[in-house]
Coordinates of C-alpha atoms and ligand atoms in Angstrom, one line a residue:
M1 CA -3.4 4.1 -25.6
A2 CA -0.3 1.9 -25.5
F3 CA 1.7 1.5 -22.4
P4 CA 5.4 0.7 -22.4
S5 CA 6.3 -2.6 -20.6
T6 CA 8.6 -0.7 -18.2
S7 CA 7.7 2.2 -16.0
M8 CA 9.4 5.4 -17.1
C9 CA 8.7 7.5 -14.0
G10 CA 12.2 8.3 -13.0
P11 CA 15.7 7.8 -14.3
G12 CA 14.8 4.5 -15.7
V13 CA 16.8 1.5 -14.9
Q14 CA 15.8 -1.1 -17.5
Y15 CA 16.6 -4.8 -17.3
R16 CA 16.5 -7.3 -20.1
S17 CA 13.3 -9.0 -19.3
S18 CA 14.3 -12.0 -21.6
T19 CA 16.7 -13.1 -18.8
M20 CA 13.7 -14.0 -16.7
S21 CA 13.0 -17.7 -16.6
L22 CA 11.0 -19.7 -14.1
S23 CA 12.9 -22.9 -14.6
S24 CA 15.8 -22.9 -12.1
R25 CA 15.5 -24.6 -8.8
S26 CA 16.6 -22.9 -5.6
S27 CA 18.3 -24.4 -2.7
L28 CA 15.0 -24.1 -0.9
G29 CA 13.5 -26.4 -3.4
F30 CA 11.2 -23.8 -5.0
S31 CA 11.4 -22.4 -8.5
Q32 CA 13.0 -19.1 -8.7
P33 CA 13.4 -16.8 -11.6
A34 CA 17.0 -16.9 -12.9
L35 CA 17.0 -13.2 -13.0
R36 CA 20.3 -11.5 -14.0
P37 CA 19.6 -7.8 -14.0
E38 CA 21.7 -6.6 -16.8
F39 CA 22.0 -2.8 -16.8
V40 CA 20.9 -1.5 -20.2
N41 CA 20.0 2.1 -19.9
C42 CA 19.7 4.6 -17.1
S43 CA 17.8 7.4 -18.8
K44 CA 17.2 10.8 -17.2
E45 CA 14.0 11.2 -19.1
S46 CA 10.8 10.7 -17.3
R47 CA 7.4 10.4 -18.9
C48 CA 5.9 11.5 -15.5
N49 CA 8.5 14.1 -14.8
I50 CA 9.2 12.7 -11.4
R51 CA 12.8 12.2 -10.7
R52 CA 13.5 9.1 -8.7
P53 CA 16.1 10.0 -6.1
L54 CA 18.5 7.2 -7.0
C55 CA 19.5 5.5 -10.2
I56 CA 20.3 2.1 -8.7
S57 CA 22.8 0.8 -11.1
Q58 CA 24.7 4.0 -11.2
A59 CA 24.7 4.3 -7.5
I60 CA 26.0 0.8 -7.0
A61 CA 28.7 1.4 -9.5
T62 CA 29.9 4.6 -7.9
E63 CA 29.5 3.8 -4.2
S64 CA 32.1 1.8 -2.5
A65 CA 31.3 -1.7 -1.4
E66 CA 31.8 -0.7 2.2
K67 CA 29.3 2.1 2.0
V68 CA 26.7 -0.2 0.5
A69 CA 27.4 -2.8 3.2
A70 CA 27.1 -0.2 5.9
S71 CA 23.7 1.1 4.7
E72 CA 22.5 -2.5 4.6
T73 CA 23.1 -3.0 8.2
T74 CA 21.3 0.2 9.2
E75 CA 18.4 0.5 6.8
P76 CA 15.3 -1.6 7.1
L77 CA 15.0 -4.5 4.6
L78 CA 11.8 -3.2 3.0
L79 CA 13.4 0.2 2.1
R80 CA 16.5 -1.6 0.6
A81 CA 14.3 -3.9 -1.4
V82 CA 12.2 -1.1 -2.8
R83 CA 15.3 0.7 -3.9
G84 CA 16.5 -2.4 -5.7
D85 CA 19.5 -3.3 -3.4
K86 CA 20.5 -6.9 -3.4
V87 CA 18.7 -8.3 -0.4
E88 CA 18.7 -11.7 1.3
R89 CA 14.9 -12.3 1.0
P90 CA 11.8 -10.4 0.2
P91 CA 10.5 -8.2 3.0
V92 CA 7.0 -9.3 4.2
W93 CA 4.1 -7.5 5.8
L94 CA 0.3 -8.0 5.5
M95 CA -2.4 -5.5 4.7
R96 CA -4.8 -5.5 7.7
Q97 CA -2.2 -7.3 9.8
A98 CA -3.7 -5.7 12.9
G99 CA -7.4 -6.5 13.3
R100 CA -10.1 -8.9 14.1
Y101 CA -8.3 -12.2 13.2
M102 CA -6.1 -11.5 16.3
K103 CA -7.4 -12.5 19.7
V104 CA -5.6 -9.7 21.5
Y105 CA -7.4 -7.2 19.2
R106 CA -10.8 -8.8 19.7
D107 CA -10.2 -8.7 23.5
L108 CA -9.2 -5.0 23.3
C109 CA -12.4 -4.3 21.2
E110 CA -14.5 -5.6 24.1
K111 CA -13.0 -3.0 26.4
H112 CA -13.0 -0.3 23.6
P113 CA -15.9 -1.0 21.3
S114 CA -15.7 2.2 19.3
F115 CA -13.5 2.0 16.2
R116 CA -12.9 5.7 16.2
E117 CA -11.7 5.5 19.8
R118 CA -9.3 2.6 19.0
S119 CA -7.9 4.5 16.0
E120 CA -7.9 8.0 17.4
N121 CA -6.6 7.4 20.9
V122 CA -2.8 7.5 20.7
D123 CA -2.2 4.8 23.4
L124 CA -4.7 2.4 21.8
S125 CA -3.6 2.9 18.2
I126 CA 0.1 2.4 19.3
E127 CA -0.9 -0.7 21.1
I128 CA -2.9 -2.1 18.2
S129 CA -0.3 -1.2 15.6
L130 CA 2.3 -3.1 17.7
Q131 CA 0.2 -6.2 18.3
P132 CA 1.3 -7.9 15.0
W133 CA 4.8 -6.5 15.4
K134 CA 5.2 -8.2 18.8
K135 CA 3.8 -11.5 17.6
F136 CA 5.2 -11.8 14.1
Q137 CA 8.0 -9.2 13.6
P138 CA 6.8 -8.2 10.1
D139 CA 9.1 -6.1 7.9
G140 CA 6.5 -3.4 7.8
V141 CA 4.6 -2.0 10.8
I142 CA 1.5 -0.2 9.5
L143 CA -0.2 2.5 11.5
F144 CA -3.5 1.4 12.9
S145 CA -6.0 3.9 11.5
D146 CA -8.4 4.1 8.6
I147 CA -8.5 5.7 5.2
L148 CA -11.5 7.6 6.5
T149 CA -9.8 9.0 9.6
P150 CA -8.8 12.4 8.1
L151 CA -12.4 13.1 6.8
T152 CA -13.6 14.7 10.0
G153 CA -10.8 17.3 9.5
M154 CA -12.3 18.0 6.1
N155 CA -15.7 18.7 7.5
I156 CA -17.0 15.3 6.5
P157 CA -18.2 13.4 9.6
F158 CA -18.1 9.6 9.5
D159 CA -18.3 6.6 11.8
I160 CA -17.4 2.9 11.4
I161 CA -20.2 0.7 12.9
K162 CA -19.7 -2.9 13.8
G163 CA -21.5 -5.1 11.3
K164 CA -22.2 -2.2 9.0
G165 CA -18.9 -0.7 8.2
P166 CA -18.2 2.9 7.3
I167 CA -21.1 5.4 7.5
I168 CA -21.0 9.0 6.1
P169 CA -24.3 10.5 7.5
H170 CA -24.3 13.4 5.1
P171 CA -23.2 12.1 1.7
I172 CA -21.7 14.7 -0.7
R173 CA -23.5 14.9 -4.1
T174 CA -23.8 18.5 -5.1
A175 CA -21.6 21.5 -5.9
H176 CA -22.8 23.1 -2.7
D177 CA -21.9 20.0 -0.7
V178 CA -18.4 20.1 -2.2
S179 CA -18.0 23.7 -1.4
Q180 CA -18.3 22.8 2.3
V181 CA -15.3 20.4 2.2
R182 CA -12.3 22.0 3.9
E183 CA -8.6 21.4 3.3
L184 CA -7.0 19.1 5.8
V185 CA -4.6 20.7 8.4
P186 CA -3.2 17.4 9.7
E187 CA -1.5 18.9 12.8
E188 CA -4.8 20.3 13.9
A189 CA -7.2 17.6 12.7
V190 CA -5.3 14.4 13.3
P191 CA -2.5 15.1 15.7
Y192 CA -2.9 11.6 17.1
V193 CA -1.7 10.1 13.8
G194 CA 1.6 12.0 14.1
E195 CA 2.0 11.1 17.7
T196 CA 1.3 7.4 17.0
L197 CA 3.8 7.3 14.1
K198 CA 6.5 9.0 16.2
A199 CA 6.0 6.5 18.9
L200 CA 6.0 3.5 16.5
K201 CA 9.3 4.8 15.0
S202 CA 11.0 5.1 18.3
E203 CA 9.7 1.7 19.4
V204 CA 10.7 -0.2 16.2
G205 CA 13.8 1.7 15.2
N206 CA 15.3 0.3 12.1
A207 CA 14.2 -3.3 12.8
S208 CA 11.2 -2.8 10.5
T209 CA 9.7 -0.1 8.3
I210 CA 7.0 2.2 9.6
L211 CA 4.2 2.4 7.1
G212 CA 1.7 5.2 6.8
F213 CA -1.3 5.0 4.5
V214 CA -4.0 7.1 2.9
G215 CA -7.0 6.6 0.8
A216 CA -6.8 7.7 -2.9
P217 CA -9.2 10.4 -4.0
F218 CA -11.5 8.2 -6.0
T219 CA -11.8 5.5 -3.2
L220 CA -12.4 8.2 -0.6
A221 CA -15.0 9.8 -2.8
S222 CA -16.8 6.5 -3.3
Y223 CA -17.5 6.4 0.5
I224 CA -18.2 10.2 0.7
V225 CA -20.7 10.1 -2.2
E226 CA -22.3 6.7 -1.6
G227 CA -22.6 7.4 2.2
G228 CA -20.7 4.2 3.0
S229 CA -19.7 1.0 1.4
S230 CA -21.5 0.2 -1.9
K231 CA -22.3 -2.7 -4.1
N232 CA -22.9 -1.0 -7.4
Y233 CA -21.4 2.5 -6.9
S234 CA -24.5 3.9 -8.5
N235 CA -24.3 7.3 -6.8
I236 CA -20.7 8.1 -7.6
K237 CA -21.2 6.9 -11.2
R238 CA -24.4 9.0 -11.5
L239 CA -22.2 12.0 -10.4
A240 CA -19.2 11.0 -12.6
F241 CA -21.3 10.5 -15.7
G242 CA -24.0 13.1 -15.0
H243 CA -22.1 16.0 -13.4
P244 CA -18.4 15.2 -13.9
E245 CA -17.4 18.7 -12.9
V246 CA -18.8 18.3 -9.4
L247 CA -17.0 15.0 -8.9
H248 CA -13.7 16.5 -10.3
S249 CA -13.9 19.4 -7.9
L250 CA -14.4 17.0 -5.0
L251 CA -11.5 14.8 -6.2
Q252 CA -9.3 17.8 -6.6
K253 CA -9.9 18.9 -3.0
L254 CA -9.2 15.4 -1.8
A255 CA -6.0 15.2 -3.8
V256 CA -4.7 18.4 -2.2
S257 CA -5.5 17.1 1.3
V258 CA -4.2 13.6 0.7
A259 CA -0.8 15.0 -0.4
L260 CA -0.6 17.1 2.7
Y261 CA -1.5 14.1 4.8
I262 CA 1.2 11.9 3.2
K263 CA 3.8 14.6 3.9
Y264 CA 2.6 14.9 7.5
Q265 CA 2.9 11.2 8.0
A266 CA 6.4 11.1 6.5
D267 CA 7.4 14.0 8.7
H268 CA 6.2 12.1 11.8
G269 CA 8.0 8.8 11.2
A270 CA 6.3 7.0 8.3
Q271 CA 9.2 5.6 6.1
A272 CA 6.9 4.5 3.3
V273 CA 3.3 5.3 2.5
Q274 CA 0.7 3.2 0.8
I275 CA -2.1 4.8 -1.2
F276 CA -5.2 2.6 -1.1
D277 CA -7.2 3.0 -4.3
S278 CA -9.2 -0.1 -3.4
W279 CA -12.3 0.7 -5.4
A280 CA -10.6 2.3 -8.5
T281 CA -11.2 -0.9 -10.4
Q282 CA -15.0 -0.2 -10.2
L283 CA -14.1 2.2 -13.0
S284 CA -13.5 1.0 -16.6
P285 CA -9.9 1.8 -17.8
V286 CA -11.1 4.9 -19.7
D287 CA -12.8 6.2 -16.6
F288 CA -9.9 5.3 -14.4
E289 CA -7.9 7.6 -16.6
A290 CA -10.4 10.4 -16.1
F291 CA -11.4 10.0 -12.4
S292 CA -8.5 8.4 -10.6
L293 CA -5.2 8.4 -12.4
P294 CA -4.7 12.2 -12.8
Y295 CA -5.2 12.7 -9.0
L296 CA -2.8 9.8 -8.2
K297 CA -0.2 11.4 -10.4
Q298 CA -0.8 14.8 -8.9
I299 CA -0.4 13.5 -5.3
I300 CA 2.7 11.5 -6.1
S301 CA 4.3 14.3 -8.0
D302 CA 3.5 16.8 -5.3
V303 CA 4.9 14.5 -2.5
K304 CA 8.0 13.8 -4.5
T305 CA 8.9 17.5 -4.8
T306 CA 9.3 17.7 -1.0
H307 CA 9.9 14.1 0.0
P308 CA 11.8 12.6 -3.0
H309 CA 13.1 9.6 -1.0
L310 CA 9.7 8.5 0.4
P311 CA 8.6 5.3 -1.2
I312 CA 5.0 5.3 -2.3
I313 CA 3.1 2.1 -2.7
L314 CA -0.1 2.1 -4.8
Y315 CA -2.8 -0.5 -4.2
A316 CA -6.0 -1.2 -6.0
S317 CA -8.2 -4.3 -5.6
G318 CA -8.9 -6.4 -8.7
S319 CA -6.3 -4.5 -10.6
G320 CA -5.3 -7.0 -13.3
G321 CA -6.8 -4.8 -16.0
L322 CA -5.2 -1.7 -14.7
L323 CA -1.6 -2.6 -13.9
E324 CA 0.2 -0.5 -16.6
R325 CA -2.0 2.4 -15.9
M326 CA -1.3 2.1 -12.1
A327 CA 2.4 2.1 -12.9
S328 CA 2.0 5.2 -14.9
A329 CA 1.0 7.1 -11.7
C330 CA 4.7 6.8 -10.8
A331 CA 4.4 5.1 -7.5
D332 CA 7.6 3.3 -6.4
V333 CA 5.7 0.1 -5.7
V334 CA 2.6 -1.4 -7.4
S335 CA 0.7 -3.6 -5.0
V336 CA -0.8 -6.4 -7.0
D337 CA -3.8 -8.5 -6.1
W338 CA -4.4 -12.1 -7.0
S339 CA -6.4 -11.3 -10.2
V340 CA -3.1 -11.4 -12.0
D341 CA -0.3 -14.0 -11.9
M342 CA 2.8 -12.5 -10.3
A343 CA 5.0 -13.6 -13.2
E344 CA 2.7 -11.8 -15.7
A345 CA 2.6 -8.8 -13.4
R346 CA 6.4 -8.6 -13.5
Q347 CA 6.4 -9.0 -17.3
R348 CA 3.8 -6.3 -17.8
L349 CA 5.4 -3.8 -15.3
G350 CA 9.0 -4.4 -16.0
H351 CA 11.7 -4.3 -13.3
D352 CA 12.1 -0.6 -12.7
V353 CA 9.0 -0.5 -10.5
A354 CA 8.8 -2.7 -7.3
V355 CA 5.9 -5.1 -6.9
Q356 CA 4.0 -6.0 -3.7
G357 CA 1.7 -9.0 -3.2
N358 CA 0.0 -11.1 -4.2
V359 CA -1.1 -14.2 -2.3
D360 CA -4.9 -14.6 -2.2
P361 CA -5.9 -13.8 1.4
G362 CA -8.2 -16.9 1.2
V363 CA -5.0 -19.1 1.0
L364 CA -4.6 -18.5 4.7
F365 CA -7.7 -20.7 5.3
G366 CA -5.7 -23.6 3.6
S367 CA -3.3 -26.1 5.2
K368 CA 0.1 -24.9 6.3
D369 CA 1.6 -26.9 3.5
F370 CA -0.6 -25.2 0.9
I371 CA 0.3 -21.8 2.3
T372 CA 4.0 -22.6 2.1
R373 CA 3.6 -23.7 -1.6
R374 CA 1.7 -20.5 -2.5
I375 CA 4.4 -18.3 -0.9
H376 CA 7.1 -20.1 -2.8
D377 CA 5.2 -19.8 -6.0
T378 CA 4.7 -16.1 -5.6
V379 CA 8.3 -15.4 -4.5
A380 CA 9.7 -17.4 -7.4
K381 CA 7.5 -15.5 -9.9
A382 CA 8.3 -12.1 -8.5
G383 CA 12.0 -12.4 -9.0
Q384 CA 14.9 -11.7 -6.7
Q385 CA 14.7 -7.9 -6.6
K386 CA 12.1 -5.3 -5.8
H387 CA 9.5 -7.5 -4.3
I388 CA 7.6 -7.0 -1.1
L389 CA 5.7 -10.2 -0.2
N390 CA 2.2 -9.5 0.9
L391 CA -1.4 -10.7 0.4
G392 CA -3.4 -9.4 -2.6
H393 CA -5.7 -7.6 -0.1
G394 CA -6.2 -7.5 3.7
V395 CA -6.2 -10.5 6.1
L396 CA -9.8 -11.8 6.2
V397 CA -11.9 -11.9 9.4
G398 CA -11.8 -15.4 10.8
T399 CA -8.4 -16.3 9.4
P400 CA -6.6 -18.7 11.8
E401 CA -4.0 -16.7 13.6
E402 CA -1.6 -19.6 13.5
N403 CA -1.8 -19.6 9.7
V404 CA -0.7 -15.9 9.7
E405 CA 2.2 -16.9 12.0
H406 CA 3.1 -19.7 9.6
F407 CA 3.0 -17.2 6.7
F408 CA 5.5 -15.0 8.4
D409 CA 7.7 -17.9 9.5
V410 CA 7.9 -19.3 6.0
A411 CA 8.5 -15.9 4.4
K412 CA 11.2 -15.0 6.8
S413 CA 13.1 -18.3 6.4
L414 CA 13.3 -17.7 2.6
R415 CA 16.7 -16.9 1.1
Y416 CA 17.5 -15.8 -2.4
E417 CA 20.2 -17.7 -4.1
Ligands
CP3_501 O1 -3.6 -2.7 7.5 C1 -3.7 -2.5 8.7 O2 -3.4 -3.3 9.6 C2 -4.0 -1.0 9.1 C3 -5.3 -0.8 9.4 C4 -6.3 -0.4 8.3 C5 -7.7 -0.3 8.7 N1 -8.4 0.2 7.6 C6 -8.3 -0.7 9.9 C7 -9.7 -1.1 10.0 C8 -6.2 0.0 7.0 C9 -4.9 0.0 6.2 C10 -7.5 0.3 6.5 C11 -7.7 0.9 5.2 C12 -9.1 0.9 4.7 N2 -10.2 1.2 5.3 C13 -9.4 0.6 3.3 C14 -8.4 0.3 2.3 C15 -8.0 -1.2 2.4 C16 -9.0 -2.1 1.9 O3 -9.5 -2.9 2.7 O4 -9.2 -2.0 0.7 C17 -10.8 0.7 3.2 C18 -11.5 0.6 1.9 C19 -11.3 1.2 4.4 C20 -12.7 1.5 4.8 C21 -13.2 0.5 5.8 N3 -12.9 0.6 7.1 C22 -13.8 -0.7 5.6 C23 -14.4 -1.2 4.3 C24 -14.0 -1.3 6.9 C25 -14.5 -2.7 7.1 C26 -15.9 -2.7 7.7 C27 -16.1 -4.0 8.4 O5 -16.7 -4.0 9.5 O6 -15.6 -5.1 7.9 C28 -13.4 -0.5 7.8 C29 -13.2 -0.7 9.2 C30 -11.9 -1.1 9.6 N4 -10.7 -0.4 9.4 C31 -11.6 -2.3 10.3 C32 -10.2 -2.3 10.6 C33 -9.3 -3.3 11.3 C34 -12.6 -3.4 10.8 C35 -13.4 -2.9 11.9 C36 -12.9 -3.2 13.3 O7 -11.8 -3.7 13.5 O8 -13.6 -2.8 14.2

């Protein structure tokens, strides 16, 4: 199956990719793409049948300069960047920006050793979500929770045990098991998520973007079927290749609940939502097309019918082999990990879809100078539009906190030409 180099998920704004060169030097002294986005075509046709709310080039042409300027002062940088507005620098946040690399978090864990308490008690999850906000002022404030959090509301008990990770005591492997899975009613099952998001929005206002998140059906299913984290994913593959109809019925149930959960988060203050399909790359491309992509498409299409303006970010770990397929799910942002060079990711994805990433989290173990150089390299390769600077996966345990601070300082001092 051939994939076009530009995403065609909405009224497609296409740029001439040949204008991208990595040779010009910026005033900051790092190479930046000399990207002149020349408007070519703004088609109403969509391969995915999802209509993006705004055709950027058209909008800029028709809106007055004053109106654009006014929206720039009120809307958070990340939302403007995703939409394709001209911004002064790339917005920056980090996956797992709250967590064990932070001393305040480790201290709080001593008083509250249960992960589920920390993520399900409104006061604690607000406090933890705000820890990185208070220290680094990232351009995205992500809810402190977990992709597994909604599972209890679907009749799938779980826990997260220190040193062991997620545990699902009753893994789901048969049609009967799947029949016991209930549809999520977020306001009944996870009211604390809504309350936390509301509080974060009122605390942060428009100074940053409140980010919600969910697990994608395949990644959630990998935990639910394996019973926890896995090395070889043998159980879910046994199900996928031995009894695909059972896995499909589980994935379908998950897709319905995940869409409801995204809408709930958006209704309670999330201004963008990231879908984590972290383990989708355990599937070969042909199996990704069978067991992940259709459900991602279904979720995004469903959410866009009621929340057309909500940006959706799609992340998979090790996704170099899947980029075009990920883009075909019609997310607004493809979050890229370090298995692909950012310049190549841009070339392969085109400039209609925004990109997020993709510094190797291990870089944060390097010297400050090294971190600075890697940030400059990534930003230069991503181009001056539609880029959210981030790591290619979450901040690693043991990362020096001062290096994370340095990452944010450097990122926030960047200026596009
Ligand atoms: O990014 C953020 O700051 C928000 C917090 C967040 C957590 N989990 C908190 C958490 C997010 C976005 C997640 C998503 C998540 N959870 C994913 C997708 C992202 C990814 O890493 O690919 C996955 C696969 C999970 C499942 C999960 N939960 C794992 C694999 C673990 C790690 C187990 C371990 O001990 O290392 C968890 C637990 C977890 N969720 C932690 C945190 C901060 C670590 C445990 C702790 O702090 O006590």
